[in-house]
PDB file of N, CA and C in Angstrom:
ATOM      1  N   MET A   1      91.986 -77.464 201.930  1.00 63.00           N
ATOM      2  CA  MET A   1      92.178 -78.604 203.094  1.00 63.00           C
ATOM      3  C   MET A   1      90.767 -79.300 201.856  1.00 63.00           C
ATOM      4  N   LYS A   2      89.545 -78.325 202.014  1.00 61.00           N
ATOM      5  CA  LYS A   2      88.860 -79.627 201.958  1.00 61.00           C
ATOM      6  C   LYS A   2      88.696 -79.969 200.219  1.00 61.00           C
ATOM      7  N   ALA A   3      88.434 -79.047 199.539  1.00 62.00           N
ATOM      8  CA  ALA A   3      89.209 -79.550 198.128  1.00 62.00           C
ATOM      9  C   ALA A   3      89.417 -81.066 197.931  1.00 62.00           C
ATOM     10  N   VAL A   4      91.026 -80.274 197.964  1.00 50.00           N
ATOM     11  CA  VAL A   4      91.874 -81.602 198.499  1.00 50.00           C
ATOM     12  C   VAL A   4      90.863 -83.124 198.730  1.00 50.00           C
ATOM     13  N   LEU A   5      90.279 -83.211 200.040  1.00 44.00           N
ATOM     14  CA  LEU A   5      89.373 -84.578 200.259  1.00 44.00           C
ATOM     15  C   LEU A   5      88.204 -84.477 199.356  1.00 44.00           C
ATOM     16  N   ALA A   6      88.226 -83.090 198.914  1.00 49.00           N
ATOM     17  CA  ALA A   6      86.961 -83.633 198.600  1.00 49.00           C
ATOM     18  C   ALA A   6      87.101 -84.457 196.547  1.00 49.00           C
ATOM     19  N   THR A   7      88.423 -83.949 196.382  1.00 53.00           N
ATOM     20  CA  THR A   7      88.997 -84.543 194.834  1.00 53.00           C
ATOM     21  C   THR A   7      89.407 -85.899 195.355  1.00 53.00           C
ATOM     22  N   ILE A   8      90.215 -86.699 196.601  1.00 53.00           N
ATOM     23  CA  ILE A   8      90.285 -87.451 197.087  1.00 53.00           C
ATOM     24  C   ILE A   8      88.880 -88.347 197.352  1.00 53.00           C
ATOM     25  N   ALA A   9      87.789 -88.170 197.292  1.00 47.00           N
ATOM     26  CA  ALA A   9      86.881 -88.839 198.061  1.00 47.00           C
ATOM     27  C   ALA A   9      86.359 -88.937 196.624  1.00 47.00           C
ATOM     28  N   VAL A  10      86.154 -88.001 195.511  1.00 44.00           N
ATOM     29  CA  VAL A  10      85.981 -88.255 194.105  1.00 44.00           C
ATOM     30  C   VAL A  10      86.750 -89.984 193.361  1.00 44.00           C
ATOM     31  N   LEU A  11      88.086 -89.035 194.026  1.00 45.00           N
ATOM     32  CA  LEU A  11      89.333 -90.882 193.336  1.00 45.00           C
ATOM     33  C   LEU A  11      88.547 -91.817 193.682  1.00 45.00           C
ATOM     34  N   VAL A  12      88.816 -92.122 194.608  1.00 42.00           N
ATOM     35  CA  VAL A  12      88.211 -93.146 195.243  1.00 42.00           C
ATOM     36  C   VAL A  12      86.971 -93.532 195.197  1.00 42.00           C
ATOM     37  N   LEU A  13      86.418 -92.619 194.388  1.00 45.00           N
ATOM     38  CA  LEU A  13      84.681 -93.222 194.621  1.00 45.00           C
ATOM     39  C   LEU A  13      84.682 -93.773 192.637  1.00 45.00           C
ATOM     40  N   ALA A  14      85.879 -93.135 191.445  1.00 46.00           N
ATOM     41  CA  ALA A  14      85.692 -93.316 190.837  1.00 46.00           C
ATOM     42  C   ALA A  14      86.767 -94.780 190.511  1.00 46.00           C
ATOM     43  N   LEU A  15      87.513 -95.154 191.019  1.00 44.00           N
ATOM     44  CA  LEU A  15      88.173 -96.649 191.027  1.00 44.00           C
ATOM     45  C   LEU A  15      87.160 -97.192 191.529  1.00 44.00           C
ATOM     46  N   GLY A  16      85.762 -97.530 192.609  1.00 48.00           N
ATOM     47  CA  GLY A  16      85.488 -98.315 192.618  1.00 48.00           C
ATOM     48  C   GLY A  16      84.437 -98.765 192.007  1.00 48.00           C
ATOM     49  N   TRP A  17      84.258 -97.355 191.074  1.00 48.00           N
ATOM     50  CA  TRP A  17      83.264 -98.120 189.896  1.00 48.00           C
ATOM     51  C   TRP A  17      83.222 -98.043 189.444  1.00 48.00           C
ATOM     52  N   THR A  18      84.847 -98.462 188.717  1.00 46.00           N
ATOM     53  CA  THR A  18      85.035 -98.886 187.494  1.00 46.00           C
ATOM     54  C   THR A  18      85.293-100.167 187.996  1.00 46.00           C
ATOM     55  N   SER A  19      86.327-100.457 188.967  1.00 49.00           N
ATOM     56  CA  SER A  19      86.605-102.116 188.989  1.00 49.00           C
ATOM     57  C   SER A  19      85.222-102.978 188.817  1.00 49.00           C
ATOM     58  N   GLU A  20      83.523-101.998 189.254  1.00 55.00           N
ATOM     59  CA  GLU A  20      83.096-102.633 189.762  1.00 55.00           C
ATOM     60  C   GLU A  20      81.949-102.545 187.923  1.00 55.00           C
ATOM     61  N   ALA A  21      82.962-102.342 187.175  1.00 73.00           N
ATOM     62  CA  ALA A  21      82.550-101.736 185.616  1.00 73.00           C
ATOM     63  C   ALA A  21      82.139-103.446 185.148  1.00 73.00           C
ATOM     64  N   VAL A  22      83.380-104.472 185.220  1.00 84.00           N
ATOM     65  CA  VAL A  22      83.174-105.309 184.499  1.00 84.00           C
ATOM     66  C   VAL A  22      82.341-106.228 184.803  1.00 84.00           C
ATOM     67  N   GLN A  23      81.387-106.670 183.758  1.00 89.00           N
ATOM     68  CA  GLN A  23      80.533-108.062 183.844  1.00 89.00           C
ATOM     69  C   GLN A  23      80.923-108.882 183.173  1.00 89.00           C
ATOM     70  N   VAL A  24      81.506-110.049 183.907  1.00 89.00           N
ATOM     71  CA  VAL A  24      81.238-111.648 183.558  1.00 89.00           C
ATOM     72  C   VAL A  24      79.768-112.245 182.730  1.00 89.00           C
ATOM     73  N   GLU A  25      79.379-112.749 181.796  1.00 89.00           N
ATOM     74  CA  GLU A  25      78.496-113.362 181.636  1.00 89.00           C
ATOM     75  C   GLU A  25      78.362-114.255 180.774  1.00 89.00           C
ATOM     76  N   GLU A  26      77.385-114.811 182.136  1.00 88.00           N
ATOM     77  CA  GLU A  26      76.992-116.806 181.868  1.00 88.00           C
ATOM     78  C   GLU A  26      75.415-117.181 181.476  1.00 88.00           C
ATOM     79  N   ASN A  27      75.146-117.742 180.592  1.00 83.00           N
ATOM     80  CA  ASN A  27      73.201-117.967 180.203  1.00 83.00           C
ATOM     81  C   ASN A  27      72.413-116.407 181.166  1.00 83.00           C
ATOM     82  N   GLY A  28      72.923-115.770 179.858  1.00 88.00           N
ATOM     83  CA  GLY A  28      72.075-115.173 180.304  1.00 88.00           C
ATOM     84  C   GLY A  28      71.840-114.088 181.716  1.00 88.00           C
ATOM     85  N   LEU A  29      73.450-114.326 182.210  1.00 91.00           N
ATOM     86  CA  LEU A  29      73.623-113.598 183.857  1.00 91.00           C
ATOM     87  C   LEU A  29      74.574-113.225 183.601  1.00 91.00           C
ATOM     88  N   SER A  30      74.064-112.158 184.083  1.00 93.00           N
ATOM     89  CA  SER A  30      75.515-110.919 185.097  1.00 93.00           C
ATOM     90  C   SER A  30      76.468-111.783 186.120  1.00 93.00           C
ATOM     91  N   PHE A  31      77.610-111.025 186.044  1.00 93.00           N
ATOM     92  CA  PHE A  31      78.503-111.643 187.593  1.00 93.00           C
ATOM     93  C   PHE A  31      79.560-109.858 187.384  1.00 93.00           C
ATOM     94  N   SER A  32      79.591-109.696 188.416  1.00 93.00           N
ATOM     95  CA  SER A  32      80.907-109.033 188.645  1.00 93.00           C
ATOM     96  C   SER A  32      82.469-109.539 188.792  1.00 93.00           C
ATOM     97  N   LEU A  33      83.356-109.289 187.760  1.00 91.00           N
ATOM     98  CA  LEU A  33      85.058-109.707 188.146  1.00 91.00           C
ATOM     99  C   LEU A  33      84.715-110.043 189.448  1.00 91.00           C
ATOM    100  N   GLU A  34      84.688-109.211 190.410  1.00 92.00           N
ATOM    101  CA  GLU A  34      85.406-109.355 191.564  1.00 92.00           C
ATOM    102  C   GLU A  34      84.434-111.170 192.004  1.00 92.00           C
ATOM    103  N   ALA A  35      82.959-111.100 191.554  1.00 94.00           N
ATOM    104  CA  ALA A  35      82.547-112.322 191.972  1.00 94.00           C
ATOM    105  C   ALA A  35      83.254-113.801 190.899  1.00 94.00           C
ATOM    106  N   VAL A  36      84.044-112.954 189.590  1.00 93.00           N
ATOM    107  CA  VAL A  36      84.024-114.646 188.734  1.00 93.00           C
ATOM    108  C   VAL A  36      85.164-114.534 189.962  1.00 93.00           C
ATOM    109  N   LYS A  37      86.140-113.734 190.166  1.00 92.00           N
ATOM    110  CA  LYS A  37      87.560-114.371 190.926  1.00 92.00           C
ATOM    111  C   LYS A  37      87.701-114.903 192.490  1.00 92.00           C
ATOM    112  N   ARG A  38      85.964-114.854 192.709  1.00 94.00           N
ATOM    113  CA  ARG A  38      86.479-115.294 194.472  1.00 94.00           C
ATOM    114  C   ARG A  38      85.350-117.192 194.149  1.00 94.00           C
ATOM    115  N   LEU A  39      84.741-117.185 193.191  1.00 94.00           N
ATOM    116  CA  LEU A  39      84.183-117.995 192.242  1.00 94.00           C
ATOM    117  C   LEU A  39      85.377-119.302 192.052  1.00 94.00           C
ATOM    118  N   GLN A  40      86.224-118.290 191.064  1.00 93.00           N
ATOM    119  CA  GLN A  40      87.209-119.077 191.403  1.00 93.00           C
ATOM    120  C   GLN A  40      88.062-119.804 191.394  1.00 93.00           C
ATOM    121  N   GLU A  41      89.056-118.903 192.721  1.00 92.00           N
ATOM    122  CA  GLU A  41      89.022-119.215 194.526  1.00 92.00           C
ATOM    123  C   GLU A  41      88.419-120.461 195.427  1.00 92.00           C
ATOM    124  N   LEU A  42      87.759-120.434 195.159  1.00 91.00           N
ATOM    125  CA  LEU A  42      86.758-121.499 196.020  1.00 91.00           C
ATOM    126  C   LEU A  42      87.505-122.211 195.035  1.00 91.00           C
ATOM    127  N   SER A  43      86.230-122.447 193.778  1.00 88.00           N
ATOM    128  CA  SER A  43      87.219-123.989 192.923  1.00 88.00           C
ATOM    129  C   SER A  43      88.580-124.503 193.171  1.00 88.00           C
ATOM    130  N   GLU A  44      89.752-123.767 192.927  1.00 85.00           N
ATOM    131  CA  GLU A  44      90.693-124.252 193.126  1.00 85.00           C
ATOM    132  C   GLU A  44      90.472-125.458 194.655  1.00 85.00           C
ATOM    133  N   ASP A  45      90.033-124.142 195.103  1.00 75.00           N
ATOM    134  CA  ASP A  45      90.540-124.439 196.705  1.00 75.00           C
ATOM    135  C   ASP A  45      89.875-126.307 197.271  1.00 75.00           C
ATOM    136  N   SER A  46      88.756-126.005 196.608  1.00 68.00           N
ATOM    137  CA  SER A  46      88.051-127.115 196.597  1.00 68.00           C
ATOM    138  C   SER A  46      88.889-128.574 195.710  1.00 68.00           C
ATOM    139  N   VAL A  47      89.103-128.617 194.312  1.00 59.00           N
ATOM    140  CA  VAL A  47      90.299-129.203 193.914  1.00 59.00           C
ATOM    141  C   VAL A  47      91.452-129.338 194.492  1.00 59.00           C
ATOM    142  N   ALA A  48      92.038-128.440 195.157  1.00 55.00           N
ATOM    143  CA  ALA A  48      93.200-128.903 196.099  1.00 55.00           C
ATOM    144  C   ALA A  48      92.954-129.466 197.012  1.00 55.00           C
ATOM    145  N   ALA A  49      91.617-129.518 197.945  1.00 53.00           N
ATOM    146  CA  ALA A  49      90.892-130.527 198.655  1.00 53.00           C
ATOM    147  C   ALA A  49      90.803-132.470 198.716  1.00 53.00           C
ATOM    148  N   GLU A  50      90.378-132.211 197.029  1.00 54.00           N
ATOM    149  CA  GLU A  50      89.977-133.527 196.807  1.00 54.00           C
ATOM    150  C   GLU A  50      91.544-133.727 196.635  1.00 54.00           C
ATOM    151  N   GLN A  51      92.493-133.197 195.892  1.00 55.00           N
ATOM    152  CA  GLN A  51      93.854-133.575 195.286  1.00 55.00           C
ATOM    153  C   GLN A  51      94.839-134.032 196.646  1.00 55.00           C
ATOM    154  N   GLN A  52      94.848-134.174 197.398  1.00 57.00           N
ATOM    155  CA  GLN A  52      94.794-133.118 199.473  1.00 57.00           C
ATOM    156  C   GLN A  52      94.072-135.578 199.372  1.00 57.00           C
ATOM    157  N   ASN A  53      92.407-135.137 199.605  1.00 57.00           N
ATOM    158  CA  ASN A  53      92.161-136.485 199.852  1.00 57.00           C
ATOM    159  C   ASN A  53      91.312-137.290 198.893  1.00 57.00           C
ATOM    160  N   PRO A  54      91.617-138.371 197.937  1.00 55.00           N
ATOM    161  CA  PRO A  54      91.018-138.539 197.453  1.00 55.00           C
ATOM    162  C   PRO A  54      89.481-138.914 197.228  1.00 55.00           C
ATOM    163  N   ARG A  55      88.746-139.571 198.143  1.00 53.00           N
ATOM    164  CA  ARG A  55      87.595-139.995 198.681  1.00 53.00           C
ATOM    165  C   ARG A  55      86.852-138.444 198.047  1.00 53.00           C
ATOM    166  N   LEU A  56      87.035-137.412 199.399  1.00 49.00           N
ATOM    167  CA  LEU A  56      85.965-136.137 198.679  1.00 49.00           C
ATOM    168  C   LEU A  56      86.183-135.995 197.777  1.00 49.00           C
ATOM    169  N   ARG A  57      84.320-135.533 196.953  1.00 50.00           N
ATOM    170  CA  ARG A  57      84.364-136.040 195.619  1.00 50.00           C
ATOM    171  C   ARG A  57      83.669-134.384 195.706  1.00 50.00           C
ATOM    172  N   ALA A  58      84.499-133.392 194.968  1.00 49.00           N
ATOM    173  CA  ALA A  58      84.037-131.815 195.181  1.00 49.00           C
ATOM    174  C   ALA A  58      83.653-132.749 193.755  1.00 49.00           C
ATOM    175  N   SER A  59      82.045-131.193 193.273  1.00 52.00           N
ATOM    176  CA  SER A  59      81.388-130.730 192.351  1.00 52.00           C
ATOM    177  C   SER A  59      80.973-128.815 192.558  1.00 52.00           C
ATOM    178  N   THR A  60      81.067-128.784 191.265  1.00 52.00           N
ATOM    179  CA  THR A  60      80.200-127.216 191.374  1.00 52.00           C
ATOM    180  C   THR A  60      79.099-127.998 191.777  1.00 52.00           C
ATOM    181  N   MET A  61      78.418-128.371 191.962  1.00 58.00           N
ATOM    182  CA  MET A  61      77.581-127.651 192.567  1.00 58.00           C
ATOM    183  C   MET A  61      77.740-127.932 194.723  1.00 58.00           C
ATOM    184  N   SER A  62      78.726-127.800 194.803  1.00 78.00           N
ATOM    185  CA  SER A  62      78.573-128.704 196.328  1.00 78.00           C
ATOM    186  C   SER A  62      79.623-126.928 196.039  1.00 78.00           C
ATOM    187  N   LEU A  63      79.924-126.447 195.875  1.00 85.00           N
ATOM    188  CA  LEU A  63      80.099-125.310 195.328  1.00 85.00           C
ATOM    189  C   LEU A  63      79.503-123.781 195.726  1.00 85.00           C
ATOM    190  N   CYS A  64      77.542-124.068 194.826  1.00 90.00           N
ATOM    191  CA  CYS A  64      76.567-123.457 195.784  1.00 90.00           C
ATOM    192  C   CYS A  64      76.362-123.990 196.716  1.00 90.00           C
ATOM    193  N   ALA A  65      76.833-124.851 197.556  1.00 88.00           N
ATOM    194  CA  ALA A  65      76.462-124.864 199.118  1.00 88.00           C
ATOM    195  C   ALA A  65      77.468-124.449 200.150  1.00 88.00           C
ATOM    196  N   ASP A  66      78.421-123.656 199.475  1.00 89.00           N
ATOM    197  CA  ASP A  66      79.501-122.418 200.335  1.00 89.00           C
ATOM    198  C   ASP A  66      79.084-121.691 200.595  1.00 89.00           C
ATOM    199  N   PRO A  67      78.716-121.039 201.953  1.00 92.00           N
ATOM    200  CA  PRO A  67      78.604-119.596 202.219  1.00 92.00           C
ATOM    201  C   PRO A  67      79.452-119.311 202.105  1.00 92.00           C
ATOM    202  N   MET A  68      80.901-118.746 201.449  1.00 93.00           N
ATOM    203  CA  MET A  68      81.556-118.091 200.800  1.00 93.00           C
ATOM    204  C   MET A  68      81.250-117.583 199.762  1.00 93.00           C
ATOM    205  N   LEU A  69      80.566-118.286 199.109  1.00 94.00           N
ATOM    206  CA  LEU A  69      79.821-118.413 197.428  1.00 94.00           C
ATOM    207  C   LEU A  69      79.424-116.981 197.193  1.00 94.00           C
ATOM    208  N   PRO A  70      80.180-116.152 196.126  1.00 95.00           N
ATOM    209  CA  PRO A  70      79.434-114.799 196.104  1.00 95.00           C
ATOM    210  C   PRO A  70      77.168-115.038 195.965  1.00 95.00           C
ATOM    211  N   GLN A  71      76.932-114.341 196.932  1.00 95.00           N
ATOM    212  CA  GLN A  71      75.135-114.450 196.941  1.00 95.00           C
ATOM    213  C   GLN A  71      74.530-114.565 195.375  1.00 95.00           C
ATOM    214  N   GLU A  72      75.127-113.170 194.668  1.00 95.00           N
ATOM    215  CA  GLU A  72      74.568-113.481 193.319  1.00 95.00           C
ATOM    216  C   GLU A  72      74.955-114.331 192.602  1.00 95.00           C
ATOM    217  N   PHE A  73      75.700-115.131 193.131  1.00 94.00           N
ATOM    218  CA  PHE A  73      75.765-116.545 192.050  1.00 94.00           C
ATOM    219  C   PHE A  73      74.444-118.130 192.171  1.00 94.00           C
ATOM    220  N   LEU A  74      74.113-117.275 193.480  1.00 93.00           N
ATOM    221  CA  LEU A  74      72.733-118.479 194.144  1.00 93.00           C
ATOM    222  C   LEU A  74      70.897-118.264 192.779  1.00 93.00           C
ATOM    223  N   PRO A  75      71.132-117.665 192.345  1.00 93.00           N
ATOM    224  CA  PRO A  75      70.233-117.402 190.473  1.00 93.00           C
ATOM    225  C   PRO A  75      70.211-118.299 189.859  1.00 93.00           C
ATOM    226  N   LEU A  76      71.640-118.624 189.595  1.00 93.00           N
ATOM    227  CA  LEU A  76      72.292-119.275 189.156  1.00 93.00           C
ATOM    228  C   LEU A  76      72.767-120.851 188.883  1.00 93.00           C
ATOM    229  N   CYS A  77      72.282-121.061 191.118  1.00 93.00           N
ATOM    230  CA  CYS A  77      72.666-122.479 190.840  1.00 93.00           C
ATOM    231  C   CYS A  77      71.374-123.827 191.318  1.00 93.00           C
ATOM    232  N   ARG A  78      69.813-122.260 191.015  1.00 92.00           N
ATOM    233  CA  ARG A  78      68.558-122.991 191.177  1.00 92.00           C
ATOM    234  C   ARG A  78      69.166-123.189 189.597  1.00 92.00           C
ATOM    235  N   GLN A  79      68.773-122.294 189.098  1.00 90.00           N
ATOM    236  CA  GLN A  79      68.714-123.387 187.333  1.00 90.00           C
ATOM    237  C   GLN A  79      69.573-124.847 187.353  1.00 90.00           C
ATOM    238  N   ARG A  80      68.646-124.765 185.995  1.00 89.00           N
ATOM    239  CA  ARG A  80      69.329-125.987 185.567  1.00 89.00           C
ATOM    240  C   ARG A  80      70.738-125.269 184.047  1.00 89.00           C
ATOM    241  N   GLY A  81      71.998-126.589 184.706  1.00 88.00           N
ATOM    242  CA  GLY A  81      72.957-126.664 183.688  1.00 88.00           C
ATOM    243  C   GLY A  81      73.823-126.080 184.869  1.00 88.00           C
ATOM    244  N   ALA A  82      73.437-124.901 186.204  1.00 89.00           N
ATOM    245  CA  ALA A  82      74.278-124.849 186.472  1.00 89.00           C
ATOM    246  C   ALA A  82      75.645-125.222 186.723  1.00 89.00           C
ATOM    247  N   SER A  83      75.644-126.473 187.255  1.00 87.00           N
ATOM    248  CA  SER A  83      77.210-127.610 187.070  1.00 87.00           C
ATOM    249  C   SER A  83      78.353-126.426 186.251  1.00 87.00           C
ATOM    250  N   ALA A  84      77.496-127.065 184.714  1.00 89.00           N
ATOM    251  CA  ALA A  84      78.720-126.263 183.383  1.00 89.00           C
ATOM    252  C   ALA A  84      78.413-124.526 183.670  1.00 89.00           C
ATOM    253  N   SER A  85      78.001-124.358 183.709  1.00 91.00           N
ATOM    254  CA  SER A  85      78.241-122.712 183.746  1.00 91.00           C
ATOM    255  C   SER A  85      79.749-121.903 184.918  1.00 91.00           C
ATOM    256  N   LEU A  86      78.811-123.242 185.562  1.00 91.00           N
ATOM    257  CA  LEU A  86      79.461-122.712 186.984  1.00 91.00           C
ATOM    258  C   LEU A  86      81.230-123.690 186.776  1.00 91.00           C
ATOM    259  N   THR A  87      81.128-124.502 186.236  1.00 89.00           N
ATOM    260  CA  THR A  87      82.906-124.375 185.431  1.00 89.00           C
ATOM    261  C   THR A  87      83.120-123.295 184.651  1.00 89.00           C
ATOM    262  N   ARG A  88      82.600-123.251 183.392  1.00 90.00           N
ATOM    263  CA  ARG A  88      82.683-122.728 182.778  1.00 90.00           C
ATOM    264  C   ARG A  88      83.720-120.864 183.420  1.00 90.00           C
ATOM    265  N   LEU A  89      82.594-120.792 184.432  1.00 92.00           N
ATOM    266  CA  LEU A  89      82.786-119.779 184.613  1.00 92.00           C
ATOM    267  C   LEU A  89      84.407-119.248 186.113  1.00 92.00           C
ATOM    268  N   ALA A  90      84.494-120.845 186.509  1.00 90.00           N
ATOM    269  CA  ALA A  90      85.940-121.004 186.797  1.00 90.00           C
ATOM    270  C   ALA A  90      86.752-121.045 186.174  1.00 90.00           C
ATOM    271  N   ALA A  91      86.585-121.140 184.919  1.00 88.00           N
ATOM    272  CA  ALA A  91      87.974-121.021 183.750  1.00 88.00           C
ATOM    273  C   ALA A  91      88.199-120.053 183.183  1.00 88.00           C
ATOM    274  N   VAL A  92      87.816-119.075 183.404  1.00 86.00           N
ATOM    275  CA  VAL A  92      87.589-117.493 182.221  1.00 86.00           C
ATOM    276  C   VAL A  92      88.925-117.163 182.924  1.00 86.00           C
ATOM    277  N   PRO A  93      89.484-116.687 182.032  1.00 84.00           N
ATOM    278  CA  PRO A  93      90.805-116.396 182.324  1.00 84.00           C
ATOM    279  C   PRO A  93      90.653-115.136 182.815  1.00 84.00           C
ATOM    280  N   MET A  94      91.352-114.675 183.775  1.00 78.00           N
ATOM    281  CA  MET A  94      90.679-112.732 184.137  1.00 78.00           C
ATOM    282  C   MET A  94      92.058-112.192 183.780  1.00 78.00           C
ATOM    283  N   ASP A  95      93.099-112.267 183.943  1.00 77.00           N
ATOM    284  CA  ASP A  95      93.883-112.093 182.466  1.00 77.00           C
ATOM    285  C   ASP A  95      93.161-110.901 181.641  1.00 77.00           C
ATOM    286  N   VAL A  96      93.190-111.969 180.645  1.00 70.00           N
ATOM    287  CA  VAL A  96      92.306-111.739 180.018  1.00 70.00           C
ATOM    288  C   VAL A  96      90.544-110.145 179.553  1.00 70.00           C
ATOM    289  N   CYS A  97      90.307-111.099 180.735  1.00 69.00           N
ATOM    290  CA  CYS A  97      89.118-110.659 181.004  1.00 69.00           C
ATOM    291  C   CYS A  97      88.723-109.512 181.610  1.00 69.00           C
ATOM    292  N   GLU A  98      89.684-108.973 182.605  1.00 69.00           N
ATOM    293  CA  GLU A  98      90.486-107.913 183.313  1.00 69.00           C
ATOM    294  C   GLU A  98      90.726-106.323 181.560  1.00 69.00           C
ATOM    295  N   ILE A  99      91.001-106.822 180.741  1.00 64.00           N
ATOM    296  CA  ILE A  99      91.120-104.960 179.472  1.00 64.00           C
ATOM    297  C   ILE A  99      89.652-106.255 178.513  1.00 64.00           C
ATOM    298  N   CYS A 100      89.071-107.317 178.351  1.00 72.00           N
ATOM    299  CA  CYS A 100      88.073-107.328 178.074  1.00 72.00           C
ATOM    300  C   CYS A 100      88.545-107.828 176.529  1.00 72.00           C
ATOM    301  N   ALA A 101      88.712-107.886 176.573  1.00 68.00           N
ATOM    302  CA  ALA A 101      89.338-109.594 175.300  1.00 68.00           C
ATOM    303  C   ALA A 101      88.603-110.806 175.526  1.00 68.00           C
ATOM    304  N   PHE A 102      87.863-111.175 176.373  1.00 70.00           N
ATOM    305  CA  PHE A 102      87.781-111.965 176.029  1.00 70.00           C
ATOM    306  C   PHE A 102      86.134-111.885 176.389  1.00 70.00           C
ATOM    307  N   ALA A 103      85.703-112.368 175.055  1.00 71.00           N
ATOM    308  CA  ALA A 103      83.976-112.439 174.714  1.00 71.00           C
ATOM    309  C   ALA A 103      83.036-111.936 175.819  1.00 71.00           C
ATOM    310  N   ALA A 104      82.805-113.411 177.337  1.00 72.00           N
ATOM    311  CA  ALA A 104      82.417-112.870 177.928  1.00 72.00           C
ATOM    312  C   ALA A 104      82.341-111.734 178.517  1.00 72.00           C
ATOM    313  N   CYS A 105      83.805-110.663 178.129  1.00 76.00           N
ATOM    314  CA  CYS A 105      83.842-110.651 179.231  1.00 76.00           C
ATOM    315  C   CYS A 105      82.749-108.122 178.633  1.00 76.00           C
ATOM    316  N   THR A 106      82.312-108.115 179.729  1.00 74.00           N
ATOM    317  CA  THR A 106      81.530-106.496 179.317  1.00 74.00           C
ATOM    318  C   THR A 106      81.610-105.428 180.384  1.00 74.00           C
ATOM    319  N   GLY A 107      81.793-104.388 179.077  1.00 70.00           N
ATOM    320  CA  GLY A 107      81.711-103.314 180.551  1.00 70.00           C
ATOM    321  C   GLY A 107      83.165-102.170 180.577  1.00 70.00           C
ATOM    322  N   CYS A 108      84.225-102.292 180.075  1.00 66.00           N
ATOM    323  CA  CYS A 108      85.345-102.054 180.312  1.00 66.00           C
ATOM    324  C   CYS A 108      85.427 -99.858 179.672  1.00 66.00           C
TER     325      CYS A 108
END
């Protein structure tokens, strides 16, 4: 029974390591695939909010102030050109990145 539990624990850890292995590089910084997915969700949410109320001007810099933004993006937010970098990251095709067929994605 202990061997079965140990095997399951190792498999769960291995799965966790592989899901964190894919990195997306932008402007000299590297971000986890999960963080980029979260950025894309936040970006889509702000675009949807702008479409519902055109007076709201959604900007990528407002993403930097969003408390739901993964912490690993904060160094990028402090850099010059952060808006363009965030826009490029929000446009990374996830289906292609998950199989590392996109140049910015590494670690497969």
